[in-house]
Every structure is written in structure tokens, then in C-alpha cells.
mmCIF file of C-alpha atoms in Angstrom:
data_model
loop_
_atom_site.group_PDB
_atom_site.id
_atom_site.type_symbol
_atom_site.label_atom_id
_atom_site.label_comp_id
_atom_site.label_asym_id
_atom_site.label_seq_id
_atom_site.Cartn_x
_atom_site.Cartn_y
_atom_site.Cartn_z
ATOM 1 C CA UNK A 1 0.000 0.000 0.000
ATOM 2 C CA UNK A 2 1.416 3.345 -0.998
ATOM 3 C CA UNK A 3 0.477 6.320 1.164
ATOM 4 C CA UNK A 4 0.343 9.735 -0.451
ATOM 5 C CA UNK A 5 -0.475 12.749 1.656
ATOM 6 C CA UNK A 6 -2.323 15.643 -0.002
ATOM 7 C CA UNK A 7 -1.941 18.465 2.490
ATOM 8 C CA UNK A 8 -2.338 22.234 2.511
ATOM 9 C CA UNK A 9 -4.240 25.015 4.198
ATOM 10 C CA UNK A 10 -8.032 25.151 4.307
ATOM 11 C CA UNK A 11 -9.645 25.790 0.958
ATOM 12 C CA UNK A 12 -6.517 25.068 -1.067
ATOM 13 C CA UNK A 13 -8.250 22.404 -3.168
ATOM 14 C CA UNK A 14 -7.203 19.125 -1.542
ATOM 15 C CA UNK A 15 -10.505 17.303 -2.033
ATOM 16 C CA UNK A 16 -10.813 18.488 -5.624
ATOM 17 C CA UNK A 17 -7.267 17.350 -6.391
ATOM 18 C CA UNK A 18 -7.804 13.893 -4.886
ATOM 19 C CA UNK A 19 -10.964 13.410 -6.952
ATOM 20 C CA UNK A 20 -9.139 14.558 -10.098
ATOM 21 C CA UNK A 21 -6.119 12.314 -9.463
ATOM 22 C CA UNK A 22 -8.266 9.305 -8.581
ATOM 23 C CA UNK A 23 -10.276 9.746 -11.788
ATOM 24 C CA UNK A 24 -7.116 10.140 -13.859
ATOM 25 C CA UNK A 25 -5.359 7.164 -12.325
ATOM 26 C CA UNK A 26 -8.350 4.819 -12.134
ATOM 27 C CA UNK A 27 -7.898 1.470 -13.794
ATOM 28 C CA UNK A 28 -8.450 -2.240 -13.261
ATOM 29 C CA UNK A 29 -5.017 -2.692 -11.697
ATOM 30 C CA UNK A 30 -5.292 0.030 -9.076
ATOM 31 C CA UNK A 31 -7.365 -0.073 -5.901
ATOM 32 C CA UNK A 32 -7.552 3.356 -4.293
ATOM 33 C CA UNK A 33 -8.800 4.449 -0.883
ATOM 34 C CA UNK A 34 -8.935 7.860 0.735
ATOM 35 C CA UNK A 35 -8.540 8.723 4.400
ATOM 36 C CA UNK A 36 -10.198 12.059 5.054
ATOM 37 C CA UNK A 37 -9.861 14.103 8.203
ATOM 38 C CA UNK A 38 -12.440 16.864 7.988
ATOM 39 C CA UNK A 39 -11.922 20.078 9.941
ATOM 40 C CA UNK A 40 -15.613 20.699 10.451
ATOM 41 C CA UNK A 41 -17.808 18.956 12.953
ATOM 42 C CA UNK A 42 -19.952 17.355 10.288
ATOM 43 C CA UNK A 43 -17.848 15.753 7.557
ATOM 44 C CA UNK A 44 -18.449 16.968 4.025
ATOM 45 C CA UNK A 45 -15.324 16.065 2.070
ATOM 46 C CA UNK A 46 -15.744 12.318 2.522
ATOM 47 C CA UNK A 47 -19.319 12.485 1.278
ATOM 48 C CA UNK A 48 -18.250 14.456 -1.757
ATOM 49 C CA UNK A 49 -15.581 11.877 -2.615
ATOM 50 C CA UNK A 50 -18.064 9.030 -2.191
ATOM 51 C CA UNK A 51 -20.338 10.769 -4.679
ATOM 52 C CA UNK A 52 -17.469 10.479 -7.141
ATOM 53 C CA UNK A 53 -17.145 6.750 -6.474
ATOM 54 C CA UNK A 54 -14.161 6.697 -4.131
ATOM 55 C CA UNK A 55 -13.733 4.405 -1.131
ATOM 56 C CA UNK A 56 -13.480 6.741 1.828
ATOM 57 C CA UNK A 57 -12.530 6.319 5.483
ATOM 58 C CA UNK A 58 -13.624 9.372 7.398
ATOM 59 C CA UNK A 59 -11.812 10.373 10.572
ATOM 60 C CA UNK A 60 -13.477 13.026 12.695
ATOM 61 C CA UNK A 61 -13.150 14.323 16.215
ATOM 62 C CA UNK A 62 -9.986 16.350 15.793
ATOM 63 C CA UNK A 63 -6.824 16.706 13.760
ATOM 64 C CA UNK A 64 -4.952 13.555 12.697
ATOM 65 C CA UNK A 65 -1.627 15.269 13.110
ATOM 66 C CA UNK A 66 -2.114 15.344 16.889
ATOM 67 C CA UNK A 67 -5.547 15.047 18.496
ATOM 68 C CA UNK A 68 -6.696 11.814 16.833
ATOM 69 C CA UNK A 69 -3.398 10.415 15.571
ATOM 70 C CA UNK A 70 -4.319 6.994 16.995
ATOM 71 C CA UNK A 71 -7.448 6.825 14.824
ATOM 72 C CA UNK A 72 -5.302 7.327 11.753
ATOM 73 C CA UNK A 73 -3.061 4.399 12.718
ATOM 74 C CA UNK A 74 -6.070 2.172 13.413
ATOM 75 C CA UNK A 75 -7.607 3.126 10.084
ATOM 76 C CA UNK A 76 -4.409 2.190 8.263
ATOM 77 C CA UNK A 77 -4.257 -1.120 10.136
ATOM 78 C CA UNK A 78 -7.839 -1.871 9.163
ATOM 79 C CA UNK A 79 -7.096 -1.104 5.511
ATOM 80 C CA UNK A 80 -4.020 -3.338 5.698
ATOM 81 C CA UNK A 81 -6.056 -6.244 7.118
ATOM 82 C CA UNK A 82 -9.056 -5.658 4.864
ATOM 83 C CA UNK A 83 -9.221 -4.284 1.340
ATOM 84 C CA UNK A 84 -5.467 -3.551 1.053
ATOM 85 C CA UNK A 85 -5.722 -0.774 -1.525
ATOM 86 C CA UNK A 86 -2.698 -0.178 -3.716
ATOM 87 C CA UNK A 87 -2.900 3.539 -3.130
ATOM 88 C CA UNK A 88 -4.092 5.495 -0.105
ATOM 89 C CA UNK A 89 -4.583 9.219 -0.351
ATOM 90 C CA UNK A 90 -4.545 10.942 3.027
ATOM 91 C CA UNK A 91 -6.310 14.281 3.200
ATOM 92 C CA UNK A 92 -5.527 15.888 6.560
ATOM 93 C CA UNK A 93 -7.283 18.973 7.844
ATOM 94 C CA UNK A 94 -6.041 22.270 6.531
ATOM 95 C CA UNK A 95 -4.506 22.905 9.939
ATOM 96 C CA UNK A 96 -2.374 19.773 10.013
ATOM 97 C CA UNK A 97 1.406 19.581 9.978
ATOM 98 C CA UNK A 98 2.344 16.989 7.331
ATOM 99 C CA UNK A 99 5.609 15.905 8.953
ATOM 100 C CA UNK A 100 3.789 14.972 12.165
ATOM 101 C CA UNK A 101 1.400 12.721 10.261
ATOM 102 C CA UNK A 102 4.301 11.075 8.482
ATOM 103 C CA UNK A 103 6.128 10.493 11.758
ATOM 104 C CA UNK A 104 2.986 8.985 13.278
ATOM 105 C CA UNK A 105 2.658 6.526 10.389
ATOM 106 C CA UNK A 106 6.295 5.510 9.978
ATOM 107 C CA UNK A 107 6.744 3.249 13.036
ATOM 108 C CA UNK A 108 4.018 0.835 11.847
ATOM 109 C CA UNK A 109 4.628 1.242 8.137
ATOM 110 C CA UNK A 110 6.631 -1.922 7.574
ATOM 111 C CA UNK A 111 4.293 -4.089 9.652
ATOM 112 C CA UNK A 112 1.296 -2.803 7.682
ATOM 113 C CA UNK A 113 3.043 -3.022 4.323
ATOM 114 C CA UNK A 114 2.976 0.725 3.789
ATOM 115 C CA UNK A 115 5.335 2.456 1.392
ATOM 116 C CA UNK A 116 5.582 6.207 1.728
ATOM 117 C CA UNK A 117 4.784 8.153 -1.406
ATOM 118 C CA UNK A 118 5.359 11.866 -1.803
ATOM 119 C CA UNK A 119 3.813 14.475 0.445
ATOM 120 C CA UNK A 120 2.079 16.946 -1.850
ATOM 121 C CA UNK A 121 1.288 20.298 -0.261
ATOM 122 C CA UNK A 122 -1.074 22.704 -1.982
ATOM 123 C CA UNK A 123 -0.624 26.444 -1.785
ATOM 124 C CA UNK A 124 -3.626 28.440 -2.989
ATOM 125 C CA UNK A 125 -2.070 30.879 -5.450
ATOM 126 C CA UNK A 126 -5.024 33.251 -5.090
ATOM 127 C CA UNK A 127 -4.378 33.657 -1.354
ATOM 128 C CA UNK A 128 -0.651 32.934 -1.098
ATOM 129 C CA UNK A 129 0.399 36.466 -0.273
ATOM 130 C CA UNK A 130 -1.967 36.663 2.685
ATOM 131 C CA UNK A 131 -1.251 33.138 3.897
ATOM 132 C CA UNK A 132 2.510 33.658 3.852
ATOM 133 C CA UNK A 133 2.450 36.969 5.676
ATOM 134 C CA UNK A 134 -0.560 37.001 7.976
ATOM 135 C CA UNK A 135 -0.470 36.431 11.698
ATOM 136 C CA UNK A 136 -0.228 32.838 12.923
ATOM 137 C CA UNK A 137 -1.192 31.524 9.512
ATOM 138 C CA UNK A 138 2.228 32.231 8.070
ATOM 139 C CA UNK A 139 3.835 29.836 10.560
ATOM 140 C CA UNK A 140 1.398 27.082 9.733
ATOM 141 C CA UNK A 141 1.544 27.506 5.975
ATOM 142 C CA UNK A 142 5.337 27.839 5.965
ATOM 143 C CA UNK A 143 5.590 24.663 8.026
ATOM 144 C CA UNK A 144 3.270 22.802 5.671
ATOM 145 C CA UNK A 145 5.364 23.908 2.685
ATOM 146 C CA UNK A 146 8.592 22.979 4.431
ATOM 147 C CA UNK A 147 7.283 19.426 4.878
ATOM 148 C CA UNK A 148 6.421 18.962 1.202
ATOM 149 C CA UNK A 149 8.150 16.763 -1.349
ATOM 150 C CA UNK A 150 6.086 18.517 -3.986
ATOM 151 C CA UNK A 151 4.478 21.944 -3.682
ATOM 152 C CA UNK A 152 1.520 22.465 -6.003
ATOM 153 C CA UNK A 153 0.465 26.063 -6.582
ATOM 154 C CA UNK A 154 -3.266 25.488 -6.850
ATOM 155 C CA UNK A 155 -5.809 27.655 -8.719
ATOM 156 C CA UNK A 156 -2.935 28.703 -10.980
ATOM 157 C CA UNK A 157 -5.383 29.601 -13.725
ATOM 158 C CA UNK A 158 -6.943 32.296 -11.534
ATOM 159 C CA UNK A 159 -3.917 34.533 -10.970
ATOM 160 C CA UNK A 160 -1.684 36.604 -13.182
ATOM 161 C CA UNK A 161 1.649 35.202 -14.403
ATOM 162 C CA UNK A 162 3.375 37.780 -12.164
ATOM 163 C CA UNK A 163 1.527 36.570 -9.065
ATOM 164 C CA UNK A 164 2.291 32.992 -9.988
ATOM 165 C CA UNK A 165 5.967 33.774 -10.390
ATOM 166 C CA UNK A 166 6.085 35.542 -7.012
ATOM 167 C CA UNK A 167 4.274 32.639 -5.346
ATOM 168 C CA UNK A 168 6.617 30.147 -6.974
ATOM 169 C CA UNK A 169 9.605 32.100 -5.695
ATOM 170 C CA UNK A 170 8.201 32.364 -2.164
ATOM 171 C CA UNK A 171 7.464 28.640 -2.009
ATOM 172 C CA UNK A 172 10.903 27.738 -3.302
ATOM 173 C CA UNK A 173 12.504 30.005 -0.717
ATOM 174 C CA UNK A 174 10.726 28.184 2.089
ATOM 175 C CA UNK A 175 11.497 24.717 0.765
ATOM 176 C CA UNK A 176 14.299 24.694 -1.800
ATOM 177 C CA UNK A 177 14.325 20.885 -1.881
ATOM 178 C CA UNK A 178 10.729 20.517 -3.026
ATOM 179 C CA UNK A 179 9.596 20.398 -6.613
ATOM 180 C CA UNK A 180 7.221 23.305 -7.247
ATOM 181 C CA UNK A 181 4.591 23.015 -9.952
ATOM 182 C CA UNK A 182 1.592 24.978 -11.108
ATOM 183 C CA UNK A 183 -1.763 23.273 -10.725
ATOM 184 C CA UNK A 184 -5.227 23.921 -12.031
ATOM 185 C CA UNK A 185 -7.755 21.143 -11.595
ATOM 186 C CA UNK A 186 -10.047 23.315 -13.721
ATOM 187 C CA UNK A 187 -7.786 23.345 -16.788
ATOM 188 C CA UNK A 188 -5.890 20.146 -15.965
ATOM 189 C CA UNK A 189 -2.562 21.917 -15.705
ATOM 190 C CA UNK A 190 -0.078 19.955 -13.575
ATOM 191 C CA UNK A 191 -2.324 16.926 -13.092
ATOM 192 C CA UNK A 192 -0.346 14.569 -15.323
ATOM 193 C CA UNK A 193 2.887 15.452 -13.511
ATOM 194 C CA UNK A 194 1.286 14.911 -10.117
ATOM 195 C CA UNK A 195 -0.270 11.609 -11.162
ATOM 196 C CA UNK A 196 3.145 10.493 -12.379
ATOM 197 C CA UNK A 197 4.750 11.411 -9.068
ATOM 198 C CA UNK A 198 2.015 9.637 -7.116
ATOM 199 C CA UNK A 199 2.468 6.518 -9.234
ATOM 200 C CA UNK A 200 6.241 6.395 -9.350
ATOM 201 C CA UNK A 201 7.761 8.283 -6.481
ATOM 202 C CA UNK A 202 8.710 6.570 -3.236
ATOM 203 C CA UNK A 203 10.098 8.635 -0.387
ATOM 204 C CA UNK A 204 12.723 7.130 1.868
ATOM 205 C CA UNK A 205 11.690 6.695 5.511
ATOM 206 C CA UNK B 1 15.400 31.652 9.342
ATOM 207 C CA UNK B 2 11.716 30.917 8.783
ATOM 208 C CA UNK B 3 9.362 30.734 11.700
ATOM 209 C CA UNK B 4 8.051 27.164 11.613
ATOM 210 C CA UNK B 5 5.798 25.212 13.920
ATOM 211 C CA UNK B 6 7.649 22.689 16.023
ATOM 212 C CA UNK B 7 6.578 19.071 16.432
ATOM 213 C CA UNK B 8 4.078 18.796 19.267
ATOM 214 C CA UNK B 9 2.712 22.321 19.043
ATOM 215 C CA UNK B 10 0.213 23.850 16.692
ATOM 216 C CA UNK B 11 -0.889 27.322 17.727
ATOM 217 C CA UNK B 12 -3.370 27.492 14.879
ATOM 218 C CA UNK B 13 -5.488 24.762 16.456
ATOM 219 C CA UNK B 14 -6.462 27.243 19.134
ATOM 220 C CA UNK B 15 -7.443 29.925 16.655
ATOM 221 C CA UNK B 16 -9.313 28.049 13.952
ATOM 222 C CA UNK B 17 -12.739 26.778 14.854
ATOM 223 C CA UNK B 18 -15.080 24.624 12.838
ATOM 224 C CA UNK B 19 -18.809 24.267 13.183
ATOM 225 C CA UNK B 20 -21.006 21.790 11.383
ATOM 226 C CA UNK B 21 -24.717 21.448 11.048
ATOM 227 C CA UNK B 22 -26.953 19.014 9.190
ATOM 228 C CA UNK B 23 -30.682 19.264 8.579
ATOM 229 C CA UNK B 24 -33.475 18.432 6.197
ATOM 230 C CA UNK B 25 -35.287 21.187 4.352
ATOM 231 C CA UNK B 26 -38.564 20.938 2.452
ATOM 232 C CA UNK B 27 -40.806 23.035 0.251
ATOM 233 C CA UNK B 28 -44.205 22.200 -1.133
ATOM 234 C CA UNK B 29 -43.285 23.402 -4.624
ATOM 235 C CA UNK B 30 -40.261 21.705 -6.228
ATOM 236 C CA UNK B 31 -37.031 23.674 -6.360
ATOM 237 C CA UNK B 32 -35.442 23.672 -9.804
ATOM 238 C CA UNK B 33 -31.677 23.437 -10.222
ATOM 239 C CA UNK B 34 -31.107 27.123 -10.912
ATOM 240 C CA UNK B 35 -32.954 28.105 -7.747
ATOM 241 C CA UNK B 36 -31.061 25.514 -5.700
ATOM 242 C CA UNK B 37 -27.795 26.971 -6.964
ATOM 243 C CA UNK B 38 -28.989 30.424 -6.041
ATOM 244 C CA UNK B 39 -29.935 29.166 -2.559
ATOM 245 C CA UNK B 40 -26.493 27.577 -2.094
ATOM 246 C CA UNK B 41 -24.728 30.738 -3.244
ATOM 247 C CA UNK B 42 -26.790 32.906 -0.947
ATOM 248 C CA UNK B 43 -26.084 30.611 1.990
ATOM 249 C CA UNK B 44 -22.331 30.701 1.370
ATOM 250 C CA UNK B 45 -22.287 34.484 1.004
ATOM 251 C CA UNK B 46 -24.412 35.059 4.096
ATOM 252 C CA UNK B 47 -22.248 32.848 6.311
ATOM 253 C CA UNK B 48 -18.978 34.154 4.935
ATOM 254 C CA UNK B 49 -19.903 37.815 5.127
ATOM 255 C CA UNK B 50 -21.417 37.244 8.577
ATOM 256 C CA UNK B 51 -18.154 35.771 9.851
ATOM 257 C CA UNK B 52 -16.146 38.633 8.367
ATOM 258 C CA UNK B 53 -18.531 41.143 9.960
ATOM 259 C CA UNK B 54 -17.907 39.465 13.326
ATOM 260 C CA UNK B 55 -14.156 40.016 12.901
ATOM 261 C CA UNK B 56 -12.935 36.750 11.354
ATOM 262 C CA UNK B 57 -9.281 37.004 10.369
ATOM 263 C CA UNK B 58 -9.695 34.500 7.565
ATOM 264 C CA UNK B 59 -12.424 32.275 6.170
ATOM 265 C CA UNK B 60 -10.750 28.876 6.154
ATOM 266 C CA UNK B 61 -13.637 27.484 4.196
ATOM 267 C CA UNK B 62 -17.407 27.475 4.195
ATOM 268 C CA UNK B 63 -18.826 24.371 2.524
ATOM 269 C CA UNK B 64 -22.299 23.073 1.931
ATOM 270 C CA UNK B 65 -23.303 19.683 0.660
ATOM 271 C CA UNK B 66 -26.895 19.565 -0.526
ATOM 272 C CA UNK B 67 -28.372 16.245 -1.614
ATOM 273 C CA UNK B 68 -31.751 15.123 -2.823
ATOM 274 C CA UNK B 69 -33.261 12.044 -4.410
ATOM 275 C CA UNK B 70 -31.660 12.475 -7.786
ATOM 276 C CA UNK B 71 -28.655 14.721 -7.388
ATOM 277 C CA UNK B 72 -26.424 16.814 -5.198
ATOM 278 C CA UNK B 73 -24.655 20.162 -5.073
ATOM 279 C CA UNK B 74 -21.437 21.168 -3.375
ATOM 280 C CA UNK B 75 -20.894 24.838 -2.663
ATOM 281 C CA UNK B 76 -17.848 26.383 -1.092
ATOM 282 C CA UNK B 77 -16.110 29.657 -0.563
ATOM 283 C CA UNK B 78 -12.824 30.789 0.916
ATOM 284 C CA UNK B 79 -12.131 34.362 1.862
ATOM 285 C CA UNK B 80 -13.998 36.530 -0.566
ATOM 286 C CA UNK B 81 -17.748 35.955 -0.097
ATOM 287 C CA UNK B 82 -18.299 36.675 -3.791
ATOM 288 C CA UNK B 83 -15.786 34.022 -4.868
ATOM 289 C CA UNK B 84 -17.890 30.864 -4.868
ATOM 290 C CA UNK B 85 -17.635 27.422 -6.363
ATOM 291 C CA UNK B 86 -20.827 25.473 -6.948
ATOM 292 C CA UNK B 87 -20.794 22.107 -8.668
ATOM 293 C CA UNK B 88 -22.347 18.682 -8.496
ATOM 294 C CA UNK B 89 -24.607 16.226 -10.228
ATOM 295 C CA UNK B 90 -27.817 18.088 -10.734
ATOM 296 C CA UNK B 91 -30.985 16.124 -11.189
ATOM 297 C CA UNK B 92 -34.631 17.045 -11.533
ATOM 298 C CA UNK B 93 -36.385 19.574 -9.324
ATOM 299 C CA UNK B 94 -37.053 18.214 -5.834
ATOM 300 C CA UNK B 95 -38.991 19.175 -2.739
ATOM 301 C CA UNK B 96 -36.808 17.671 0.013
ATOM 302 C CA UNK B 97 -33.112 18.242 0.545
ATOM 303 C CA UNK B 98 -30.514 17.209 3.068
ATOM 304 C CA UNK B 99 -28.080 19.990 3.824
ATOM 305 C CA UNK B 100 -24.726 19.778 5.573
ATOM 306 C CA UNK B 101 -22.892 23.009 6.252
ATOM 307 C CA UNK B 102 -19.348 23.192 7.499
ATOM 308 C CA UNK B 103 -17.820 26.512 8.512
ATOM 309 C CA UNK B 104 -14.144 26.669 9.445
ATOM 310 C CA UNK B 105 -12.955 30.117 10.396
ATOM 311 C CA UNK B 106 -9.752 31.643 11.707
ATOM 312 C CA UNK B 107 -10.104 34.197 14.474
ATOM 313 C CA UNK B 108 -13.625 33.601 15.787
ATOM 314 C CA UNK B 109 -14.720 31.452 18.704
ATOM 315 C CA UNK B 110 -16.599 28.229 18.104
ATOM 316 C CA UNK B 111 -19.727 29.812 19.538
ATOM 317 C CA UNK B 112 -19.630 32.768 17.165
ATOM 318 C CA UNK B 113 -18.951 30.592 14.120
ATOM 319 C CA UNK B 114 -21.890 28.414 15.162
ATOM 320 C CA UNK B 115 -24.222 31.325 15.755
ATOM 321 C CA UNK B 116 -23.406 32.989 12.433
ATOM 322 C CA UNK B 117 -23.834 29.696 10.573
ATOM 323 C CA UNK B 118 -27.142 28.842 12.249
ATOM 324 C CA UNK B 119 -28.518 32.373 11.776
ATOM 325 C CA UNK B 120 -27.537 32.357 8.096
ATOM 326 C CA UNK B 121 -29.114 28.953 7.543
ATOM 327 C CA UNK B 122 -32.332 30.128 9.190
ATOM 328 C CA UNK B 123 -32.390 33.382 7.221
ATOM 329 C CA UNK B 124 -31.680 31.890 3.805
ATOM 330 C CA UNK B 125 -34.011 28.906 4.162
ATOM 331 C CA UNK B 126 -36.804 31.308 5.101
ATOM 332 C CA UNK B 127 -36.007 33.550 2.137
ATOM 333 C CA UNK B 128 -36.467 30.579 -0.176
ATOM 334 C CA UNK B 129 -39.653 29.434 1.521
ATOM 335 C CA UNK B 130 -38.111 26.283 2.958
ATOM 336 C CA UNK B 131 -38.991 24.682 6.262
ATOM 337 C CA UNK B 132 -36.289 22.919 8.295
ATOM 338 C CA UNK B 133 -36.413 19.842 10.457
ATOM 339 C CA UNK B 134 -33.908 17.629 12.239
ATOM 340 C CA UNK B 135 -32.498 14.678 10.363
ATOM 341 C CA UNK B 136 -34.148 11.308 10.682
ATOM 342 C CA UNK B 137 -31.432 9.260 12.379
ATOM 343 C CA UNK B 138 -33.000 6.049 11.123
ATOM 344 C CA UNK B 139 -32.339 7.028 7.540
ATOM 345 C CA UNK B 140 -28.959 5.354 7.469
ATOM 346 C CA UNK B 141 -26.975 8.553 7.289
ATOM 347 C CA UNK B 142 -23.802 8.460 9.311
ATOM 348 C CA UNK B 143 -23.051 12.128 9.663
ATOM 349 C CA UNK B 144 -21.931 13.418 13.021
ATOM 350 C CA UNK B 145 -22.134 16.775 14.699
ATOM 351 C CA UNK B 146 -24.915 19.204 15.365
ATOM 352 C CA UNK B 147 -27.824 17.538 13.710
ATOM 353 C CA UNK B 148 -30.468 19.386 15.686
ATOM 354 C CA UNK B 149 -30.520 22.533 13.646
ATOM 355 C CA UNK B 150 -34.108 22.241 12.612
ATOM 356 C CA UNK B 151 -36.613 24.567 14.081
ATOM 357 C CA UNK B 152 -40.163 23.659 14.849
ATOM 358 C CA UNK B 153 -41.843 25.049 11.783
#
């Protein structure tokens, strides 16, 4: 089972990206499941994904990076014992710290047959300037970007080339090791590259 | 040196609060797709602008999932109340809908986010001539949270 985390601040397009990637990658040889940790009290994202035909495990009651980390482990164990999907997308809340989730999963990864895929962190290009400069948010968003293997500048079709260039530069400054790509689930820009990374890339523990 | 969050701490958890509500709404005359979209847009704008008026530092997201017998709509907004996304699988006009609203906001208490969301839901359902009622828990739905949003109309 390959675990791919799709992280990023609230409203950055995580659910939409997972649906788009799952549709693009669907095929007879690939069983996909999604673990969704919704920030709201009544889950919505999981229901939306189910409407698009995805197998979804919904985790509520707090953030999987800290408050309900144990539920995440139990969910992975249950997937390992049961349907054993080839690919598991994890959608944490928009407040989660990706590295913490990864570190929670790693100790049981071998036992559960989990291979770590890339951590993809979305940065909403339409709000990047605010998110990277405003109050406590800048610490959270910077931390999320720092933890990324791939940074996807989402909603890239809705900003000017100048804004996109500035956002690209800012993201690369925070995490020079990450690949940074422009993403628009609306136009399809960046989806093929991300699907390729999800399929092929394995990240060392 | 960037200012990052250390392992074991997350100051944002104390500042971002989510509130969820689920209810059934009905109207005697069927609601066509265009009107349902308009309802969803109005709901998003009313919640979002209400939160901003109360001093929200950022709208994390406001989402609504509206389902009926032969289709569903998903509406969401982040930040700008005018900047909405509405999509889904739209079916024929219907009279009964299940609505889930999720509001996640930076800089307002849970109580304020809840009050603004509930007030907006009440206001907009009334504007569209809809009556609300609590969900039937025997219906097989597995949603959690505040499922008692219906009033006694």
C-alpha cells in the first residue's frame, strides 16, 4: 500500500485534487482508498468523494496530526487487514502539519506493508500572499510547505503570471528541496505530472 | 530563518474553529436546479460575510453539501464571499433536501462561528420558503455533529 499525503491550508483544493487524481489514475489494476480528516464537525469532504465513487474512510473528532493520531493508525491497520488498496490518499485537515502525520505513520509502516509516497502540499495561489504573511497563519503555511516533497500552486489559472511567479519564488525560498509546480484542476494543468509522481515516487523513511 | 511550527505544538489549532450542522429542508413546490444553486450561493455568502462582519481574520472554508433524491450540489467559498464554487450532479427539481454546512474560520470562537452559521441557515431557508427539520437518524446517514438545527416550523 502506498500512502500519499495531499496536504495544505483550508480551501486550497485538496478534495478536488484527490478526486481529479483518482479519476485520472483509475484502472483495473489500481485499488484506491482515501482517508479524510475533515476540519468541520460534520464531515463533508468524505461524502463528496463518495459521490465520485471513491472508497473513503472518514476520521473526525480532531486533527490527525495530533488530536486523533491513533485513529489514523487504526484506520491504516484496518485497511491493511481488509481491502489492502494499492494507493491510499490521506487528506488531513487544513490545519495539520504533514511531517507529524508522516512520523505517526512511519513506526508501523513496515508491519502494515505501507510504502511512503510523496507528500504533496497545496498552496492556494489566489491567497498565497496573505497566507505567507498574515499572523499565525504564516507559521502554519510555511511549516506545511517545508514538509512537502512537492508543492503544487493550486488555482494557478486564476492569478496573473506575475503573481504565480512571485508565489513560486516564495514557495521555493521556504522549501528549496521541493519540486514546485503549477496546478489547475479546472484546466488540468499539472495533473499529469502529479499523477506520475504519485504513481512512481517513493520517499525514503 | 523561517518561523516554523515545532513538532508537538500547533498554535493554529487554538485559533481556527469549525462548526457543522446538518438538517433536512422541504418546500411544497419543487425547487429547480437554478434556484437551488442560487440558494447555495446565498447561503455561502451570508455565512462568509457574517463571519467577516464578526471580525474573522480569515475564512478557512465554508462548505455546503446539498443532496436530494436524484442529485447533489457542493458549494464552497474561501475568503472573498463573492468568490464561490458550486458544482455537483444536478438532477430534476425536488422538494426535500438534506443539507450539511461546514464553517471553518480563523479568528472567531466556536460559539460565534456556530451562531453565524445557524442564523444564516435560518435566514436563507426562510427567504427561499423552505422549512427545516432535524435529520431522521434512522435514515442510514452516518453524519456526526450538530444535527439538531431544525426549528419547529
